[in-house]
PDB file of C-alpha atoms in Angstrom:
ATOM      1  CA  ASN I   1      28.967  35.157  -4.396  1.00  0.00           C
ATOM      2  CA  ASN I   2      27.351  38.589  -4.816  1.00  0.00           C
ATOM      3  CA  ASN I   3      23.969  37.025  -5.403  1.00  0.00           C
ATOM      4  CA  SER I   4      24.009  34.786  -2.333  1.00  0.00           C
ATOM      5  CA  ASN I   5      21.680  36.996  -0.283  1.00  0.00           C
ATOM      6  CA  ASP I   6      19.156  37.176  -3.107  1.00  0.00           C
ATOM      7  CA  SER I   7      19.233  33.469  -3.867  1.00  0.00           C
ATOM      8  CA  THR I   8      19.046  32.150  -0.319  1.00  0.00           C
ATOM      9  CA  PRO I   9      15.261  32.619   0.206  1.00  0.00           C
ATOM     10  CA  ARG I  10      14.507  31.110  -3.188  1.00  0.00           C
ATOM     11  CA  SER I  11      16.862  28.177  -2.564  1.00  0.00           C
ATOM     12  CA  PHE I  12      15.199  27.580   0.787  1.00  0.00           C
ATOM     13  CA  GLU I  13      11.752  27.530  -0.841  1.00  0.00           C
ATOM     14  CA  HIS I  14      12.963  25.025  -3.446  1.00  0.00           C
ATOM     15  CA  ALA I  15      14.415  22.844  -0.709  1.00  0.00           C
ATOM     16  CA  LEU I  16      11.103  22.826   1.139  1.00  0.00           C
ATOM     17  CA  GLU I  17       9.309  21.755  -2.026  1.00  0.00           C
ATOM     18  CA  GLU I  18      11.702  18.828  -2.464  1.00  0.00           C
ATOM     19  CA  VAL I  19      11.553  17.560   1.123  1.00  0.00           C
ATOM     20  CA  LYS I  20       9.267  14.551   1.510  1.00  0.00           C
ATOM     21  CA  PRO I  21       7.697  14.403   4.978  1.00  0.00           C
ATOM     22  CA  ASP I  22       7.587  11.133   6.917  1.00  0.00           C
ATOM     23  CA  PHE I  23       3.949  11.772   7.742  1.00  0.00           C
ATOM     24  CA  GLY I  24       1.111  12.635   5.403  1.00  0.00           C
ATOM     25  CA  VAL I  25      -0.044  11.209   2.098  1.00  0.00           C
ATOM     26  CA  ASP I  26       2.081   9.865  -0.754  1.00  0.00           C
ATOM     27  CA  GLU I  27       0.265  12.200  -3.129  1.00  0.00           C
ATOM     28  CA  ASP I  28       2.538  11.752  -6.160  1.00  0.00           C
ATOM     29  CA  LYS I  29       2.723   7.975  -5.858  1.00  0.00           C
ATOM     30  CA  ILE I  30      -1.016   7.618  -5.290  1.00  0.00           C
ATOM     31  CA  GLU I  31      -1.954   9.982  -8.121  1.00  0.00           C
ATOM     32  CA  SER I  32       0.371   8.201 -10.560  1.00  0.00           C
ATOM     33  CA  ARG I  33      -1.734   5.065 -10.035  1.00  0.00           C
ATOM     34  CA  LEU I  34      -4.961   7.011 -10.552  1.00  0.00           C
ATOM     35  CA  ARG I  35      -4.221   8.540 -13.944  1.00  0.00           C
ATOM     36  CA  GLY I  36      -7.315   8.763 -16.063  1.00  0.00           C
ATOM     37  CA  GLN I  37     -10.586   7.712 -14.491  1.00  0.00           C
ATOM     38  CA  ILE I  38     -12.097   4.748 -12.738  1.00  0.00           C
ATOM     39  CA  ILE I  39     -15.213   3.949 -14.733  1.00  0.00           C
ATOM     40  CA  SER I  40     -18.045   1.915 -13.287  1.00  0.00           C
ATOM     41  CA  TYR I  41     -18.658  -1.048 -15.576  1.00  0.00           C
ATOM     42  CA  GLY I  42     -21.928  -2.029 -13.987  1.00  0.00           C
ATOM     43  CA  SER I  43     -23.536  -3.489 -10.910  1.00  0.00           C
ATOM     44  CA  ARG I  44     -20.620  -5.791 -10.101  1.00  0.00           C
ATOM     45  CA  PHE I  45     -18.297  -2.815  -9.788  1.00  0.00           C
ATOM     46  CA  GLU I  46     -20.782  -0.775  -7.785  1.00  0.00           C
ATOM     47  CA  ASN I  47     -21.330  -3.643  -5.342  1.00  0.00           C
ATOM     48  CA  LEU I  48     -17.597  -4.304  -5.054  1.00  0.00           C
ATOM     49  CA  MET I  49     -16.711  -0.662  -4.426  1.00  0.00           C
ATOM     50  CA  SER I  50     -19.566  -0.178  -1.972  1.00  0.00           C
ATOM     51  CA  SER I  51     -18.607  -3.314  -0.058  1.00  0.00           C
ATOM     52  CA  LEU I  52     -14.927  -2.329   0.238  1.00  0.00           C
ATOM     53  CA  GLN I  53     -15.674   1.252   1.252  1.00  0.00           C
ATOM     54  CA  GLY I  54     -18.189  -0.055   3.765  1.00  0.00           C
ATOM     55  CA  SER I  55     -15.590  -2.383   5.252  1.00  0.00           C
ATOM     56  CA  ILE I  56     -13.147   0.484   5.773  1.00  0.00           C
ATOM     57  CA  ALA I  57     -15.840   2.780   7.177  1.00  0.00           C
ATOM     58  CA  GLY I  58     -17.109   0.046   9.479  1.00  0.00           C
ATOM     59  CA  PHE I  59     -13.606  -0.566  10.794  1.00  0.00           C
ATOM     60  CA  ALA I  60     -13.295   3.141  11.615  1.00  0.00           C
ATOM     61  CA  GLN I  61     -16.380   2.860  13.831  1.00  0.00           C
ATOM     62  CA  SER I  62     -15.291  -0.380  15.503  1.00  0.00           C
ATOM     63  CA  ASP I  63     -13.071  -1.036  18.511  1.00  0.00           C
ATOM     64  CA  LEU I  64     -10.482  -2.817  16.379  1.00  0.00           C
ATOM     65  CA  SER I  65      -7.043  -1.286  15.905  1.00  0.00           C
ATOM     66  CA  LEU I  66      -5.887  -3.293  12.873  1.00  0.00           C
ATOM     67  CA  SER I  67      -7.739  -4.314   9.735  1.00  0.00           C
ATOM     68  CA  SER I  68      -6.322  -5.740   6.531  1.00  0.00           C
ATOM     69  CA  ILE I  69      -7.786  -6.303   3.076  1.00  0.00           C
ATOM     70  CA  LEU I  70      -6.159  -8.317   0.305  1.00  0.00           C
ATOM     71  CA  LEU I  71      -7.235  -7.602  -3.265  1.00  0.00           C
ATOM     72  CA  TYR I  72      -6.367 -10.521  -5.522  1.00  0.00           C
ATOM     73  CA  GLY I  73      -6.972 -11.353  -9.156  1.00  0.00           C
ATOM     74  CA  ARG I  74      -5.400 -11.570 -12.581  1.00  0.00           C
ATOM     75  CA  GLU I  75      -2.798  -9.062 -13.734  1.00  0.00           C
ATOM     76  CA  GLY I  76      -4.466  -6.026 -15.260  1.00  0.00           C
ATOM     77  CA  ALA I  77      -7.676  -6.391 -13.270  1.00  0.00           C
ATOM     78  CA  GLY I  78      -7.105  -2.994 -11.649  1.00  0.00           C
ATOM     79  CA  LYS I  79      -6.136  -4.066  -8.122  1.00  0.00           C
ATOM     80  CA  THR I  80      -3.520  -1.359  -7.562  1.00  0.00           C
ATOM     81  CA  THR I  81      -5.748   1.390  -8.938  1.00  0.00           C
ATOM     82  CA  LEU I  82      -8.631   0.248  -6.768  1.00  0.00           C
ATOM     83  CA  ALA I  83      -6.428   0.031  -3.665  1.00  0.00           C
ATOM     84  CA  CYS I  84      -5.191   3.580  -4.193  1.00  0.00           C
ATOM     85  CA  LYS I  85      -8.723   4.816  -4.897  1.00  0.00           C
ATOM     86  CA  LEU I  86      -9.963   3.287  -1.646  1.00  0.00           C
ATOM     87  CA  ALA I  87      -7.088   4.810   0.278  1.00  0.00           C
ATOM     88  CA  LYS I  88      -7.509   8.290  -1.185  1.00  0.00           C
ATOM     89  CA  SER I  89     -11.303   8.367  -0.876  1.00  0.00           C
ATOM     90  CA  SER I  90     -11.022   7.495   2.824  1.00  0.00           C
ATOM     91  CA  LYS I  91      -9.384  10.915   3.400  1.00  0.00           C
ATOM     92  CA  THR I  92      -7.098   9.311   5.964  1.00  0.00           C
ATOM     93  CA  PRO I  93      -4.325  11.697   7.109  1.00  0.00           C
ATOM     94  CA  TYR I  94      -1.537   9.116   6.758  1.00  0.00           C
ATOM     95  CA  ILE I  95      -1.475   7.114   3.515  1.00  0.00           C
ATOM     96  CA  LYS I  96       1.640   5.357   2.288  1.00  0.00           C
ATOM     97  CA  LEU I  97       2.261   3.082  -0.682  1.00  0.00           C
ATOM     98  CA  ILE I  98       4.919   0.370  -0.667  1.00  0.00           C
ATOM     99  CA  SER I  99       5.766  -0.892  -4.152  1.00  0.00           C
ATOM    100  CA  GLY I 100       8.591  -2.736  -5.841  1.00  0.00           C
ATOM    101  CA  GLU I 101      10.011   0.428  -7.351  1.00  0.00           C
ATOM    102  CA  ASP I 102      10.742   1.750  -3.847  1.00  0.00           C
ATOM    103  CA  LEU I 103      13.196  -1.081  -3.247  1.00  0.00           C
ATOM    104  CA  ILE I 104      15.146  -0.970  -6.505  1.00  0.00           C
ATOM    105  CA  GLY I 105      18.853  -0.467  -5.846  1.00  0.00           C
ATOM    106  CA  GLN I 106      18.534  -0.709  -2.088  1.00  0.00           C
ATOM    107  CA  SER I 107      20.607  -3.049   0.044  1.00  0.00           C
ATOM    108  CA  GLU I 108      19.022  -5.870   2.021  1.00  0.00           C
ATOM    109  CA  PHE I 109      19.109  -3.711   5.145  1.00  0.00           C
ATOM    110  CA  GLY I 110      17.793  -0.697   3.234  1.00  0.00           C
ATOM    111  CA  LYS I 111      14.741  -2.590   1.977  1.00  0.00           C
ATOM    112  CA  ILE I 112      13.763  -3.791   5.420  1.00  0.00           C
ATOM    113  CA  LYS I 113      14.456  -0.376   6.953  1.00  0.00           C
ATOM    114  CA  PHE I 114      12.198   1.268   4.357  1.00  0.00           C
ATOM    115  CA  VAL I 115       9.287  -1.013   5.255  1.00  0.00           C
ATOM    116  CA  GLN I 116       9.924  -0.632   8.990  1.00  0.00           C
ATOM    117  CA  THR I 117       9.914   3.165   8.777  1.00  0.00           C
ATOM    118  CA  ILE I 118       6.572   3.298   6.968  1.00  0.00           C
ATOM    119  CA  PHE I 119       4.848   0.955   9.410  1.00  0.00           C
ATOM    120  CA  ASN I 120       6.404   2.529  12.512  1.00  0.00           C
ATOM    121  CA  ASN I 121       5.181   5.950  11.401  1.00  0.00           C
ATOM    122  CA  ALA I 122       1.762   4.456  10.660  1.00  0.00           C
ATOM    123  CA  TYR I 123       1.516   3.169  14.236  1.00  0.00           C
ATOM    124  CA  LYS I 124       2.076   6.718  15.517  1.00  0.00           C
ATOM    125  CA  SER I 125      -0.724   8.217  13.427  1.00  0.00           C
ATOM    126  CA  PRO I 126      -4.271   8.220  14.877  1.00  0.00           C
ATOM    127  CA  VAL I 127      -5.578   6.769  11.602  1.00  0.00           C
ATOM    128  CA  SER I 128      -3.468   5.398   8.782  1.00  0.00           C
ATOM    129  CA  ILE I 129      -3.591   3.314   5.613  1.00  0.00           C
ATOM    130  CA  VAL I 130      -0.638   1.424   4.150  1.00  0.00           C
ATOM    131  CA  VAL I 131      -1.011   0.007   0.645  1.00  0.00           C
ATOM    132  CA  VAL I 132       1.303  -2.972   0.058  1.00  0.00           C
ATOM    133  CA  ASP I 133       1.300  -3.394  -3.706  1.00  0.00           C
ATOM    134  CA  ASP I 134       2.161  -6.580  -5.601  1.00  0.00           C
ATOM    135  CA  ILE I 135       3.316  -8.462  -2.520  1.00  0.00           C
ATOM    136  CA  GLU I 136       4.994 -11.336  -4.334  1.00  0.00           C
ATOM    137  CA  ARG I 137       7.232  -8.833  -6.095  1.00  0.00           C
ATOM    138  CA  LEU I 138       8.170  -7.211  -2.785  1.00  0.00           C
ATOM    139  CA  LEU I 139       9.132 -10.669  -1.537  1.00  0.00           C
ATOM    140  CA  GLU I 140      11.270 -11.103  -4.681  1.00  0.00           C
ATOM    141  CA  TYR I 141       9.490 -14.339  -5.492  1.00  0.00           C
ATOM    142  CA  VAL I 142      10.897 -16.289  -8.453  1.00  0.00           C
ATOM    143  CA  HIS I 143       8.843 -19.157  -9.868  1.00  0.00           C
ATOM    144  CA  VAL I 144      11.901 -21.152 -10.928  1.00  0.00           C
ATOM    145  CA  GLY I 145      12.858 -23.036  -7.799  1.00  0.00           C
ATOM    146  CA  SER I 146      10.259 -21.117  -5.778  1.00  0.00           C
ATOM    147  CA  ARG I 147      12.904 -18.731  -4.487  1.00  0.00           C
ATOM    148  CA  PHE I 148      12.107 -15.658  -2.387  1.00  0.00           C
ATOM    149  CA  ASN I 149      13.697 -13.224   0.043  1.00  0.00           C
ATOM    150  CA  ASN I 150      13.125 -14.808   3.454  1.00  0.00           C
ATOM    151  CA  ASN I 151      14.168 -11.674   5.362  1.00  0.00           C
ATOM    152  CA  MET I 152      11.542  -9.622   3.537  1.00  0.00           C
ATOM    153  CA  LEU I 153       8.993 -12.372   4.103  1.00  0.00           C
ATOM    154  CA  GLN I 154       9.611 -12.383   7.859  1.00  0.00           C
ATOM    155  CA  CYS I 155       9.447  -8.571   7.862  1.00  0.00           C
ATOM    156  CA  PHE I 156       6.009  -8.513   6.218  1.00  0.00           C
ATOM    157  CA  LEU I 157       4.691 -11.435   8.263  1.00  0.00           C
ATOM    158  CA  THR I 158       5.494  -9.355  11.340  1.00  0.00           C
ATOM    159  CA  TYR I 159       4.047  -6.029  10.203  1.00  0.00           C
ATOM    160  CA  LEU I 160       0.907  -7.468   8.618  1.00  0.00           C
ATOM    161  CA  LYS I 161      -0.109  -8.731  12.058  1.00  0.00           C
ATOM    162  CA  LYS I 162       1.322  -6.069  14.375  1.00  0.00           C
ATOM    163  CA  GLN I 163      -1.239  -3.714  15.906  1.00  0.00           C
ATOM    164  CA  PRO I 164      -0.657  -0.074  16.878  1.00  0.00           C
ATOM    165  CA  GLU I 165       0.556   0.086  20.466  1.00  0.00           C
ATOM    166  CA  LYS I 166      -1.266   3.290  21.336  1.00  0.00           C
ATOM    167  CA  ILE I 167      -4.864   2.648  22.315  1.00  0.00           C
ATOM    168  CA  GLY I 168      -7.268   4.286  19.869  1.00  0.00           C
ATOM    169  CA  ASN I 169      -4.898   4.380  16.886  1.00  0.00           C
ATOM    170  CA  LYS I 170      -6.123   2.549  13.805  1.00  0.00           C
ATOM    171  CA  LEU I 171      -4.271   1.023  10.868  1.00  0.00           C
ATOM    172  CA  VAL I 172      -5.721  -0.349   7.639  1.00  0.00           C
ATOM    173  CA  ILE I 173      -3.477  -2.428   5.376  1.00  0.00           C
ATOM    174  CA  ILE I 174      -4.564  -2.910   1.768  1.00  0.00           C
ATOM    175  CA  GLY I 175      -2.507  -5.505  -0.090  1.00  0.00           C
ATOM    176  CA  THR I 176      -2.602  -6.584  -3.731  1.00  0.00           C
ATOM    177  CA  THR I 177      -1.451  -9.787  -5.384  1.00  0.00           C
ATOM    178  CA  SER I 178      -1.747 -11.539  -8.730  1.00  0.00           C
ATOM    179  CA  SER I 179      -0.938 -14.930  -7.217  1.00  0.00           C
ATOM    180  CA  LYS I 180      -2.936 -16.010  -4.195  1.00  0.00           C
ATOM    181  CA  GLU I 181      -1.355 -19.483  -4.328  1.00  0.00           C
ATOM    182  CA  ILE I 182       2.099 -18.030  -3.718  1.00  0.00           C
ATOM    183  CA  LEU I 183       0.859 -16.057  -0.728  1.00  0.00           C
ATOM    184  CA  LYS I 184      -0.851 -19.159   0.629  1.00  0.00           C
ATOM    185  CA  ASP I 185       2.366 -21.174   0.323  1.00  0.00           C
ATOM    186  CA  LEU I 186       4.360 -18.440   2.093  1.00  0.00           C
ATOM    187  CA  GLY I 187       1.845 -17.957   4.912  1.00  0.00           C
ATOM    188  CA  VAL I 188       0.959 -14.398   3.919  1.00  0.00           C
ATOM    189  CA  TRP I 189      -2.604 -15.168   2.827  1.00  0.00           C
ATOM    190  CA  ASP I 190      -3.828 -15.841   6.364  1.00  0.00           C
ATOM    191  CA  CYS I 191      -2.406 -12.533   7.634  1.00  0.00           C
ATOM    192  CA  PHE I 192      -5.290 -10.668   5.963  1.00  0.00           C
ATOM    193  CA  ASN I 193      -8.705 -10.369   7.604  1.00  0.00           C
ATOM    194  CA  LEU I 194     -10.605  -9.911   4.350  1.00  0.00           C
ATOM    195  CA  LYS I 195      -9.741 -11.353   0.939  1.00  0.00           C
ATOM    196  CA  VAL I 196     -11.596  -9.953  -2.080  1.00  0.00           C
ATOM    197  CA  GLU I 197     -11.249 -11.100  -5.665  1.00  0.00           C
ATOM    198  CA  ILE I 198     -11.101  -8.320  -8.249  1.00  0.00           C
ATOM    199  CA  PRO I 199     -12.631  -9.749 -11.432  1.00  0.00           C
ATOM    200  CA  VAL I 200     -11.810  -8.900 -15.024  1.00  0.00           C
ATOM    201  CA  LEU I 201     -14.512  -7.539 -17.309  1.00  0.00           C
ATOM    202  CA  GLU I 202     -17.085 -10.011 -18.572  1.00  0.00           C
ATOM    203  CA  GLY I 203     -19.407  -9.780 -21.570  1.00  0.00           C
ATOM    204  CA  ASN I 204     -20.120  -6.975 -23.981  1.00  0.00           C
ATOM    205  CA  GLY I 205     -22.206  -5.094 -21.415  1.00  0.00           C
ATOM    206  CA  GLU I 206     -19.336  -4.494 -19.019  1.00  0.00           C
ATOM    207  CA  ILE I 207     -16.791  -3.920 -21.782  1.00  0.00           C
TER     208      ILE I 207
END
């Protein structure tokens, strides 16, 4: 190809743009959950946001190496958006989001490997946040017959409790769920240090 020498630098630049690093922030995934704006609907929101940000900041100043927060509430309450907002505003160098769309089309081994890779990289980072979104969906929970993926359940039960091995490294896990009863039945509920209900809007003032 006569144009190979001219196209090589440009092709290399395009390749670099497409490569997704193992470390860093899931910018595209986080931003896609933050489209538009988060609007304060009053004192309840301000207190909620301040409390959650304070919890994360306080953990950063503590001697703990693992902290986990579960945001629960009705569908549409804004749990995922809030989780991503908390993660981004923390300015943590390693932020990853695990959602159901990441696992579509993957084999059983591929799903578990995906989760393992994210957490193992998080343990290596001095400070990291992993957002585990819509946990019951990740566990492939089906209401009819109360069926779920036990291998995925055991995987998350392990990583929700596992602390970074390197002394000084810190990991924050922010989970979201629309069904706290399911997580209680599966033993996931107790894996989180802090459980916070995200309420829906109430009254004309907040709306």
